[in-house]
Amino acid sequence: MDSSFSNLHVAILSSPGMGHLIPVVVLANRLAAHHNVRVTVLQVTTAVAPPESKLLNLHVHKELVQIIQLPPVDISHLVGPSTQVVTQLCLMVREALPVIRSAIDAMDRRPDALFVDHFGTDALPIAAELNIAKYVYVPSTAWFTALTVYCPVLDQEIEGEYVDQLEDLRIPGCKPIRPEDVVEPMLDRNDQQYDEYVRMGKQIPLSDGILFNSWEDLEPKTIQALRENQTLRSIVNIPVYPIGPLRRPIEPAGPTSELISWLDRQPNESVLFVSFGSGGMLSTEQMTELAWGLELSCQRFIWVVRPPTRGRMDDAYLSIHNTSDDTPTYLPEGFSTRTRDVGLLVPTWAPQVEILSHPAVGGFLSHCGWSSTLESITNGVPMIAWPLYAEQRMNATFLVEEVGVAVRPGVLPTKQVVGREEIERLARSLIEHKEGQRMREKAKQLKLSGMDSLGHGGSSYKSMCEILSKIG
Ligand code: UDP
């Protein structure tokens, strides 16, 4: 099969936010580096959150990928204090439609296809107007994709809130979903973001095909259902393409990085990396328990810390103290001193891919964002699943129950504060015990199967060639 498509130009629309731009740029780099496709990324930006400076650190294929930051859109007149994230994202894309169209019109060469991420489905008619191919890129699992396209049916079939259902939600041919694991927009059917999500589910099948960041060996059953299950096919009568695992390459933290030198001094597979993605935050109460849990576990750790949100019990915990060492005020007094020999606190942001690929790292306590999950699995690192929002609860269940590369607390961390003893137990089991070793072996197998699927002749590689052949 021909793998070079140097005649093609693809435009990819990224919804706002670093968490959405990263997978789009990763896809763009893949198209450029492995298939010689020219790619223009159109990034929707907002006046409220200007393009993040971290973009500067993002690796971009120099010759073939261009990122255009669209003029910021203003949605302040459309939102209130209670407007949820998904609604905001969809509104931003909707408001950006004229500038997206102008940016495409201004291109020296009209693209042969428009790819949009799943928040950008409102832009699909632009591709129809231009008479070019249109694809939706879901930078997540086949399972999440199946739920999204099937949600309009659940909307008709199920009465009341999904979270109140006594039985798991059934998607034809796929693993059922526990009501408590549904994606964020399905938590409240009266909120506008639920309507946006249902609309998204209806619009995705209007494209020419769906790409998602997974691979055949990781989700064989769901991928087969999306291709062959008659009920699902009656809804998604377009091709589906697993094209993953796509993830960022290692971005060196710099030769003098203290963090990497510290990791270099730790034994193999001994360090627990703790991070909650680009925006995940915990309550003060939960931060306190996590700090104590890590300390009690006596395991080595790197923890990306952010100031907490205010939780239920915060008044009891917010006896903000003057710290005698460099412990942040929201962590237990003296934490940094007591854990000095085993742990590192990194404020706000860390070179995650580089950390996860370091041989000293043996586990990842993660919010289970899909990019973080793939960065972990493709480095053979098992996880403590700590989902917070979006589709992370589904990801956590998938990793624990289906893939076998994660452990998790008994109760969802969004429902109840996870206590220090449980955190201690989870950290020990992942790093020290046989259970952790078994999961590490499984993660290493997946790392290899992921590499195979991306290699020449691999399933994801072939999927991508098939899409490009259709476009070309
Ligand atoms: N990330 C990082 N350093 C951090 C936090 C996050 O490099 O300190 C990157 C991480 O490697 C991943 C992305 O940000 O590529 C987070 O995406 P994910 O889908 O995991 O979660 P989200 O942030 O969208 O919730």
Short mmCIF file of N, CA, C and O in Angstrom, two decimals, residues 173-279:
data_model
loop_
_atom_site.label_atom_id
_atom_site.label_comp_id
_atom_site.label_asym_id
_atom_site.label_seq_id
_atom_site.Cartn_x
_atom_site.Cartn_y
_atom_site.Cartn_z
N GLY A 173 -23.20 -4.42 21.30
CA GLY A 173 -21.90 -5.03 20.98
C GLY A 173 -20.75 -4.57 21.86
O GLY A 173 -19.63 -5.06 21.72
N CYS A 174 -20.99 -3.60 22.75
CA CYS A 174 -19.88 -3.04 23.53
C CYS A 174 -20.05 -3.38 25.01
O CYS A 174 -21.12 -3.78 25.45
N LYS A 175 -18.96 -3.17 25.75
CA LYS A 175 -19.04 -3.32 27.20
C LYS A 175 -20.04 -2.29 27.75
O LYS A 175 -19.98 -1.12 27.38
N PRO A 176 -20.98 -2.74 28.62
CA PRO A 176 -21.94 -1.78 29.19
C PRO A 176 -21.22 -0.74 30.07
O PRO A 176 -20.11 -0.97 30.51
N ILE A 177 -21.91 0.36 30.32
CA ILE A 177 -21.30 1.44 31.10
C ILE A 177 -22.03 1.59 32.43
O ILE A 177 -23.26 1.70 32.45
N ARG A 178 -21.27 1.58 33.51
CA ARG A 178 -21.88 1.80 34.83
C ARG A 178 -22.45 3.22 34.85
O ARG A 178 -21.77 4.17 34.41
N PRO A 179 -23.67 3.40 35.36
CA PRO A 179 -24.25 4.75 35.38
C PRO A 179 -23.30 5.78 35.99
O PRO A 179 -23.22 6.91 35.54
N GLU A 180 -22.54 5.40 37.02
CA GLU A 180 -21.65 6.38 37.67
C GLU A 180 -20.43 6.73 36.81
O GLU A 180 -19.71 7.67 37.11
N ASP A 181 -20.22 5.96 35.74
CA ASP A 181 -19.05 6.23 34.89
C ASP A 181 -19.37 7.09 33.67
O ASP A 181 -18.49 7.34 32.85
N VAL A 182 -20.63 7.50 33.50
CA VAL A 182 -20.95 8.22 32.27
C VAL A 182 -20.12 9.49 32.14
O VAL A 182 -19.63 10.03 33.13
N VAL A 183 -19.99 9.95 30.90
CA VAL A 183 -19.17 11.14 30.65
C VAL A 183 -19.84 12.37 31.28
O VAL A 183 -21.05 12.39 31.51
N GLU A 184 -19.00 13.36 31.53
CA GLU A 184 -19.44 14.58 32.23
C GLU A 184 -20.79 15.14 31.71
O GLU A 184 -21.71 15.39 32.49
N PRO A 185 -20.94 15.33 30.37
CA PRO A 185 -22.19 15.95 29.91
C PRO A 185 -23.42 15.10 30.17
O PRO A 185 -24.54 15.61 30.11
N MET A 186 -23.25 13.80 30.45
CA MET A 186 -24.42 12.95 30.70
C MET A 186 -24.81 12.93 32.19
O MET A 186 -25.76 12.24 32.56
N LEU A 187 -24.10 13.68 33.01
CA LEU A 187 -24.41 13.67 34.44
C LEU A 187 -25.70 14.42 34.75
O LEU A 187 -26.38 14.13 35.72
N ASP A 188 -26.00 15.43 33.92
CA ASP A 188 -27.20 16.23 34.17
C ASP A 188 -27.90 16.50 32.84
O ASP A 188 -27.43 17.30 32.03
N ARG A 189 -29.02 15.82 32.64
CA ARG A 189 -29.69 15.93 31.34
C ARG A 189 -30.39 17.26 31.15
O ARG A 189 -30.85 17.56 30.06
N ASN A 190 -30.49 18.04 32.21
CA ASN A 190 -31.13 19.35 32.07
C ASN A 190 -30.14 20.44 31.71
O ASN A 190 -30.53 21.58 31.45
N ASP A 191 -28.87 20.11 31.73
CA ASP A 191 -27.88 21.13 31.42
C ASP A 191 -27.67 21.21 29.91
O ASP A 191 -27.74 20.21 29.20
N GLN A 192 -27.34 22.42 29.45
CA GLN A 192 -27.15 22.62 28.01
C GLN A 192 -26.04 21.73 27.44
O GLN A 192 -26.08 21.33 26.28
N GLN A 193 -25.02 21.42 28.29
CA GLN A 193 -23.92 20.63 27.72
C GLN A 193 -24.37 19.21 27.34
O GLN A 193 -23.76 18.57 26.49
N TYR A 194 -25.45 18.75 27.97
CA TYR A 194 -25.99 17.45 27.57
C TYR A 194 -26.56 17.56 26.14
O TYR A 194 -26.31 16.70 25.29
N ASP A 195 -27.30 18.63 25.88
CA ASP A 195 -27.85 18.82 24.52
C ASP A 195 -26.73 18.92 23.49
O ASP A 195 -26.83 18.40 22.38
N GLU A 196 -25.67 19.61 23.89
CA GLU A 196 -24.53 19.74 22.96
C GLU A 196 -23.93 18.36 22.67
O GLU A 196 -23.54 18.06 21.55
N TYR A 197 -23.85 17.55 23.72
CA TYR A 197 -23.25 16.22 23.55
C TYR A 197 -24.12 15.34 22.64
O TYR A 197 -23.61 14.65 21.75
N VAL A 198 -25.43 15.39 22.84
CA VAL A 198 -26.34 14.61 21.99
C VAL A 198 -26.22 15.09 20.54
O VAL A 198 -26.14 14.28 19.60
N ARG A 199 -26.14 16.41 20.38
CA ARG A 199 -26.00 16.96 19.02
C ARG A 199 -24.71 16.44 18.37
O ARG A 199 -24.69 16.01 17.22
N MET A 200 -23.63 16.45 19.16
CA MET A 200 -22.35 15.95 18.68
C MET A 200 -22.48 14.49 18.20
O MET A 200 -22.01 14.11 17.14
N GLY A 201 -23.19 13.70 19.02
CA GLY A 201 -23.40 12.29 18.68
C GLY A 201 -24.16 12.13 17.37
O GLY A 201 -23.92 11.19 16.60
N LYS A 202 -25.07 13.08 17.09
CA LYS A 202 -25.83 13.00 15.83
C LYS A 202 -24.99 13.48 14.65
O LYS A 202 -25.18 13.03 13.52
N GLN A 203 -24.11 14.44 14.92
CA GLN A 203 -23.35 15.04 13.80
C GLN A 203 -22.15 14.18 13.36
O GLN A 203 -21.79 14.19 12.18
N ILE A 204 -21.55 13.46 14.32
CA ILE A 204 -20.34 12.69 13.97
C ILE A 204 -20.61 11.75 12.78
O ILE A 204 -19.83 11.71 11.82
N PRO A 205 -21.75 11.01 12.79
CA PRO A 205 -21.99 10.09 11.65
C PRO A 205 -22.27 10.79 10.32
O PRO A 205 -22.40 10.13 9.29
N LEU A 206 -22.36 12.11 10.33
CA LEU A 206 -22.56 12.82 9.05
C LEU A 206 -21.24 13.05 8.33
O LEU A 206 -21.20 13.60 7.23
N SER A 207 -20.14 12.65 8.97
CA SER A 207 -18.83 12.83 8.34
C SER A 207 -18.54 11.64 7.42
O SER A 207 -19.34 10.72 7.30
N ASP A 208 -17.36 11.68 6.79
CA ASP A 208 -16.99 10.57 5.89
C ASP A 208 -16.30 9.43 6.64
O ASP A 208 -16.03 8.37 6.07
N GLY A 209 -15.97 9.65 7.91
CA GLY A 209 -15.32 8.59 8.68
C GLY A 209 -14.88 9.12 10.04
O GLY A 209 -14.76 10.32 10.24
N ILE A 210 -14.68 8.17 10.96
CA ILE A 210 -14.27 8.55 12.32
C ILE A 210 -12.89 7.95 12.60
O ILE A 210 -12.68 6.75 12.42
N LEU A 211 -11.99 8.81 13.05
CA LEU A 211 -10.68 8.34 13.50
C LEU A 211 -10.69 8.37 15.02
O LEU A 211 -11.25 9.30 15.61
N PHE A 212 -10.12 7.37 15.66
CA PHE A 212 -9.95 7.50 17.11
C PHE A 212 -8.57 6.98 17.51
O PHE A 212 -7.94 6.20 16.80
N ASN A 213 -8.14 7.46 18.71
CA ASN A 213 -6.75 7.20 19.11
C ASN A 213 -6.65 5.92 19.93
O ASN A 213 -6.35 5.94 21.12
N SER A 214 -6.91 4.81 19.25
CA SER A 214 -6.84 3.53 19.91
C SER A 214 -6.30 2.55 18.87
O SER A 214 -5.98 2.96 17.76
N TRP A 215 -6.19 1.29 19.21
CA TRP A 215 -5.73 0.34 18.20
C TRP A 215 -6.41 -1.01 18.38
O TRP A 215 -6.97 -1.29 19.43
N GLU A 216 -6.35 -1.81 17.29
CA GLU A 216 -7.14 -3.05 17.22
C GLU A 216 -6.94 -3.93 18.46
O GLU A 216 -7.90 -4.42 19.04
N ASP A 217 -5.68 -4.14 18.86
CA ASP A 217 -5.42 -5.07 19.97
C ASP A 217 -5.91 -4.54 21.30
O ASP A 217 -6.14 -5.32 22.22
N LEU A 218 -6.05 -3.23 21.43
CA LEU A 218 -6.48 -2.68 22.71
C LEU A 218 -7.99 -2.82 22.89
O LEU A 218 -8.46 -3.10 23.98
N GLU A 219 -8.74 -2.63 21.83
CA GLU A 219 -10.20 -2.65 21.94
C GLU A 219 -10.85 -3.49 20.84
O GLU A 219 -11.72 -2.99 20.11
N PRO A 220 -10.44 -4.75 20.71
CA PRO A 220 -10.95 -5.53 19.57
C PRO A 220 -12.46 -5.62 19.51
O PRO A 220 -13.06 -5.45 18.45
N LYS A 221 -13.09 -5.83 20.68
CA LYS A 221 -14.54 -6.09 20.70
C LYS A 221 -15.31 -4.82 20.28
O LYS A 221 -16.23 -4.89 19.46
N THR A 222 -14.93 -3.69 20.85
CA THR A 222 -15.66 -2.46 20.54
C THR A 222 -15.45 -2.04 19.10
O THR A 222 -16.38 -1.57 18.43
N ILE A 223 -14.22 -2.19 18.62
CA ILE A 223 -13.95 -1.80 17.23
C ILE A 223 -14.77 -2.68 16.28
O ILE A 223 -15.37 -2.20 15.32
N GLN A 224 -14.82 -3.96 16.63
CA GLN A 224 -15.62 -4.87 15.78
C GLN A 224 -17.10 -4.45 15.82
O GLN A 224 -17.78 -4.44 14.78
N ALA A 225 -17.57 -4.09 17.01
CA ALA A 225 -18.99 -3.68 17.12
C ALA A 225 -19.25 -2.44 16.26
O ALA A 225 -20.27 -2.35 15.57
N LEU A 226 -18.33 -1.49 16.31
CA LEU A 226 -18.52 -0.27 15.51
C LEU A 226 -18.52 -0.58 14.01
O LEU A 226 -19.12 0.14 13.21
N ARG A 227 -17.84 -1.66 13.65
CA ARG A 227 -17.78 -2.01 12.22
C ARG A 227 -18.91 -2.93 11.79
O ARG A 227 -19.36 -2.88 10.66
N GLU A 228 -19.35 -3.80 12.74
CA GLU A 228 -20.22 -4.89 12.28
C GLU A 228 -21.57 -5.00 12.97
O GLU A 228 -22.48 -5.61 12.43
N ASN A 229 -21.67 -4.47 14.19
CA ASN A 229 -22.95 -4.64 14.90
C ASN A 229 -24.07 -3.92 14.14
O ASN A 229 -23.96 -2.71 13.89
N GLN A 230 -25.11 -4.65 13.81
CA GLN A 230 -26.12 -4.07 12.90
C GLN A 230 -26.82 -2.86 13.49
O GLN A 230 -27.09 -1.90 12.79
N THR A 231 -27.08 -2.93 14.81
CA THR A 231 -27.77 -1.79 15.43
C THR A 231 -26.85 -0.57 15.42
O THR A 231 -27.27 0.55 15.09
N LEU A 232 -25.58 -0.79 15.77
CA LEU A 232 -24.65 0.35 15.75
C LEU A 232 -24.44 0.86 14.32
O LEU A 232 -24.37 2.07 14.08
N ARG A 233 -24.36 -0.08 13.40
CA ARG A 233 -24.13 0.33 11.99
C ARG A 233 -25.31 1.14 11.44
O ARG A 233 -25.13 1.96 10.55
N SER A 234 -26.50 0.88 12.00
CA SER A 234 -27.63 1.67 11.50
C SER A 234 -27.49 3.14 11.94
O SER A 234 -28.13 4.02 11.39
N ILE A 235 -26.62 3.37 12.91
CA ILE A 235 -26.41 4.75 13.37
C ILE A 235 -25.13 5.33 12.78
O ILE A 235 -25.07 6.48 12.38
N VAL A 236 -24.08 4.51 12.76
CA VAL A 236 -22.80 4.98 12.23
C VAL A 236 -22.48 4.22 10.97
O VAL A 236 -21.69 3.28 10.98
N ASN A 237 -23.07 4.64 9.88
CA ASN A 237 -22.88 3.90 8.65
C ASN A 237 -21.71 4.45 7.84
O ASN A 237 -21.79 4.67 6.64
N ILE A 238 -20.62 4.72 8.55
CA ILE A 238 -19.40 5.25 7.90
C ILE A 238 -18.21 4.45 8.42
O ILE A 238 -18.31 3.83 9.49
N PRO A 239 -17.09 4.49 7.73
CA PRO A 239 -15.93 3.73 8.22
C PRO A 239 -15.38 4.29 9.53
O PRO A 239 -15.47 5.49 9.78
N VAL A 240 -14.85 3.38 10.36
CA VAL A 240 -14.18 3.82 11.58
C VAL A 240 -12.71 3.38 11.51
O VAL A 240 -12.41 2.29 11.03
N TYR A 241 -11.83 4.25 11.99
CA TYR A 241 -10.40 4.00 11.83
C TYR A 241 -9.65 4.15 13.15
O TYR A 241 -9.43 5.28 13.61
N PRO A 242 -9.24 3.03 13.75
CA PRO A 242 -8.33 3.16 14.89
C PRO A 242 -6.94 3.53 14.37
O PRO A 242 -6.40 2.81 13.53
N ILE A 243 -6.38 4.63 14.82
CA ILE A 243 -5.10 5.09 14.24
C ILE A 243 -4.00 5.24 15.29
O ILE A 243 -2.94 5.79 15.03
N GLY A 244 -4.26 4.76 16.52
CA GLY A 244 -3.30 4.99 17.60
C GLY A 244 -2.38 3.80 17.85
O GLY A 244 -2.39 2.85 17.08
N PRO A 245 -1.62 3.86 18.92
CA PRO A 245 -1.61 4.93 19.92
C PRO A 245 -0.71 6.09 19.50
O PRO A 245 0.51 5.93 19.42
N LEU A 246 -1.33 7.24 19.23
CA LEU A 246 -0.54 8.42 18.90
C LEU A 246 -0.30 9.21 20.19
O LEU A 246 -1.23 9.47 20.94
N ARG A 247 0.93 9.59 20.40
CA ARG A 247 1.26 10.40 21.59
C ARG A 247 2.45 11.28 21.27
O ARG A 247 3.14 11.10 20.27
N ARG A 248 2.67 12.24 22.13
CA ARG A 248 3.79 13.16 21.92
C ARG A 248 5.11 12.42 22.03
O ARG A 248 5.24 11.50 22.83
N PRO A 249 6.11 12.86 21.26
CA PRO A 249 7.44 12.29 21.48
C PRO A 249 8.03 12.90 22.75
O PRO A 249 7.48 13.84 23.32
N ILE A 250 9.15 12.37 23.17
CA ILE A 250 9.81 12.93 24.36
C ILE A 250 10.29 14.33 24.05
O ILE A 250 10.94 14.57 23.03
N GLU A 251 9.93 15.26 24.92
CA GLU A 251 10.46 16.62 24.77
C GLU A 251 11.46 16.84 25.87
O GLU A 251 11.10 16.94 27.05
N PRO A 252 12.74 16.87 25.54
CA PRO A 252 13.76 16.93 26.59
C PRO A 252 13.53 18.10 27.53
O PRO A 252 13.24 19.21 27.11
N ALA A 253 13.61 17.80 28.82
CA ALA A 253 13.40 18.84 29.83
C ALA A 253 14.63 19.75 29.89
O ALA A 253 14.64 20.72 30.62
N GLY A 254 15.67 19.42 29.15
CA GLY A 254 16.88 20.24 29.18
C GLY A 254 17.99 19.49 29.88
O GLY A 254 17.72 18.73 30.80
N PRO A 255 19.22 19.70 29.42
CA PRO A 255 20.33 18.92 29.95
C PRO A 255 20.54 19.12 31.45
O PRO A 255 21.01 18.24 32.14
N THR A 256 20.13 20.27 31.95
CA THR A 256 20.41 20.53 33.36
C THR A 256 19.19 20.26 34.24
O THR A 256 19.18 20.62 35.40
N SER A 257 18.17 19.64 33.66
CA SER A 257 16.95 19.44 34.42
C SER A 257 17.22 18.69 35.73
O SER A 257 17.66 17.53 35.73
N GLU A 258 16.91 19.36 36.83
CA GLU A 258 17.12 18.79 38.16
C GLU A 258 16.30 17.52 38.33
O GLU A 258 16.74 16.54 38.91
N LEU A 259 15.09 17.62 37.73
CA LEU A 259 14.15 16.53 37.87
C LEU A 259 14.67 15.23 37.25
O LEU A 259 14.59 14.16 37.85
N ILE A 260 15.21 15.36 36.06
CA ILE A 260 15.71 14.15 35.38
C ILE A 260 16.97 13.64 36.08
O ILE A 260 17.16 12.44 36.25
N SER A 261 17.82 14.55 36.54
CA SER A 261 19.01 14.09 37.29
C SER A 261 18.56 13.36 38.55
O SER A 261 19.16 12.36 38.94
N TRP A 262 17.50 13.85 39.18
CA TRP A 262 17.00 13.17 40.38
C TRP A 262 16.51 11.77 40.01
O TRP A 262 16.85 10.79 40.67
N LEU A 263 15.76 11.68 38.89
CA LEU A 263 15.27 10.37 38.45
C LEU A 263 16.43 9.43 38.14
O LEU A 263 16.39 8.24 38.45
N ASP A 264 17.49 10.00 37.54
CA ASP A 264 18.66 9.18 37.20
C ASP A 264 19.26 8.50 38.44
O ASP A 264 19.88 7.45 38.35
N ARG A 265 19.04 9.11 39.60
CA ARG A 265 19.64 8.55 40.82
C ARG A 265 18.73 7.53 41.52
O ARG A 265 19.10 6.96 42.54
N GLN A 266 17.51 7.32 41.00
CA GLN A 266 16.57 6.40 41.66
C GLN A 266 16.63 5.01 41.01
O GLN A 266 16.91 4.89 39.82
N PRO A 267 16.33 3.96 41.80
CA PRO A 267 16.33 2.61 41.22
C PRO A 267 15.26 2.48 40.12
O PRO A 267 14.27 3.21 40.12
N ASN A 268 15.46 1.49 39.25
CA ASN A 268 14.49 1.23 38.18
C ASN A 268 13.10 0.95 38.72
O ASN A 268 12.95 0.26 39.72
N GLU A 269 12.11 1.49 38.06
CA GLU A 269 10.69 1.20 38.34
C GLU A 269 10.32 1.40 39.81
O GLU A 269 9.51 0.66 40.37
N SER A 270 10.90 2.42 40.43
CA SER A 270 10.64 2.63 41.87
C SER A 270 9.83 3.89 42.15
O SER A 270 9.35 4.09 43.27
N VAL A 271 9.66 4.76 41.14
CA VAL A 271 9.06 6.08 41.41
C VAL A 271 7.61 6.12 40.95
O VAL A 271 7.29 5.66 39.86
N LEU A 272 6.75 6.66 41.81
CA LEU A 272 5.34 6.88 41.43
C LEU A 272 5.22 8.32 40.95
O LEU A 272 5.55 9.26 41.69
N PHE A 273 4.75 8.49 39.72
CA PHE A 273 4.53 9.84 39.19
C PHE A 273 3.07 10.20 39.45
O PHE A 273 2.16 9.41 39.16
N VAL A 274 2.83 11.37 40.02
CA VAL A 274 1.47 11.77 40.40
C VAL A 274 1.12 13.06 39.67
O VAL A 274 1.78 14.09 39.85
N SER A 275 0.11 12.98 38.79
CA SER A 275 -0.27 14.19 38.06
C SER A 275 -1.70 14.08 37.54
O SER A 275 -2.16 12.98 37.23
N PHE A 276 -2.37 15.21 37.44
CA PHE A 276 -3.79 15.20 37.08
C PHE A 276 -4.06 15.98 35.80
O PHE A 276 -5.04 16.71 35.69
N GLY A 277 -3.15 15.85 34.83
CA GLY A 277 -3.40 16.41 33.51
C GLY A 277 -3.18 17.90 33.42
O GLY A 277 -2.55 18.51 34.28
N SER A 278 -3.76 18.49 32.36
CA SER A 278 -3.48 19.90 32.12
C SER A 278 -4.26 20.81 33.06
O SER A 278 -3.89 21.95 33.28
N GLY A 279 -5.36 20.29 33.66
CA GLY A 279 -6.14 21.20 34.50
C GLY A 279 -6.73 20.59 35.75
O GLY A 279 -7.43 21.26 36.49
#
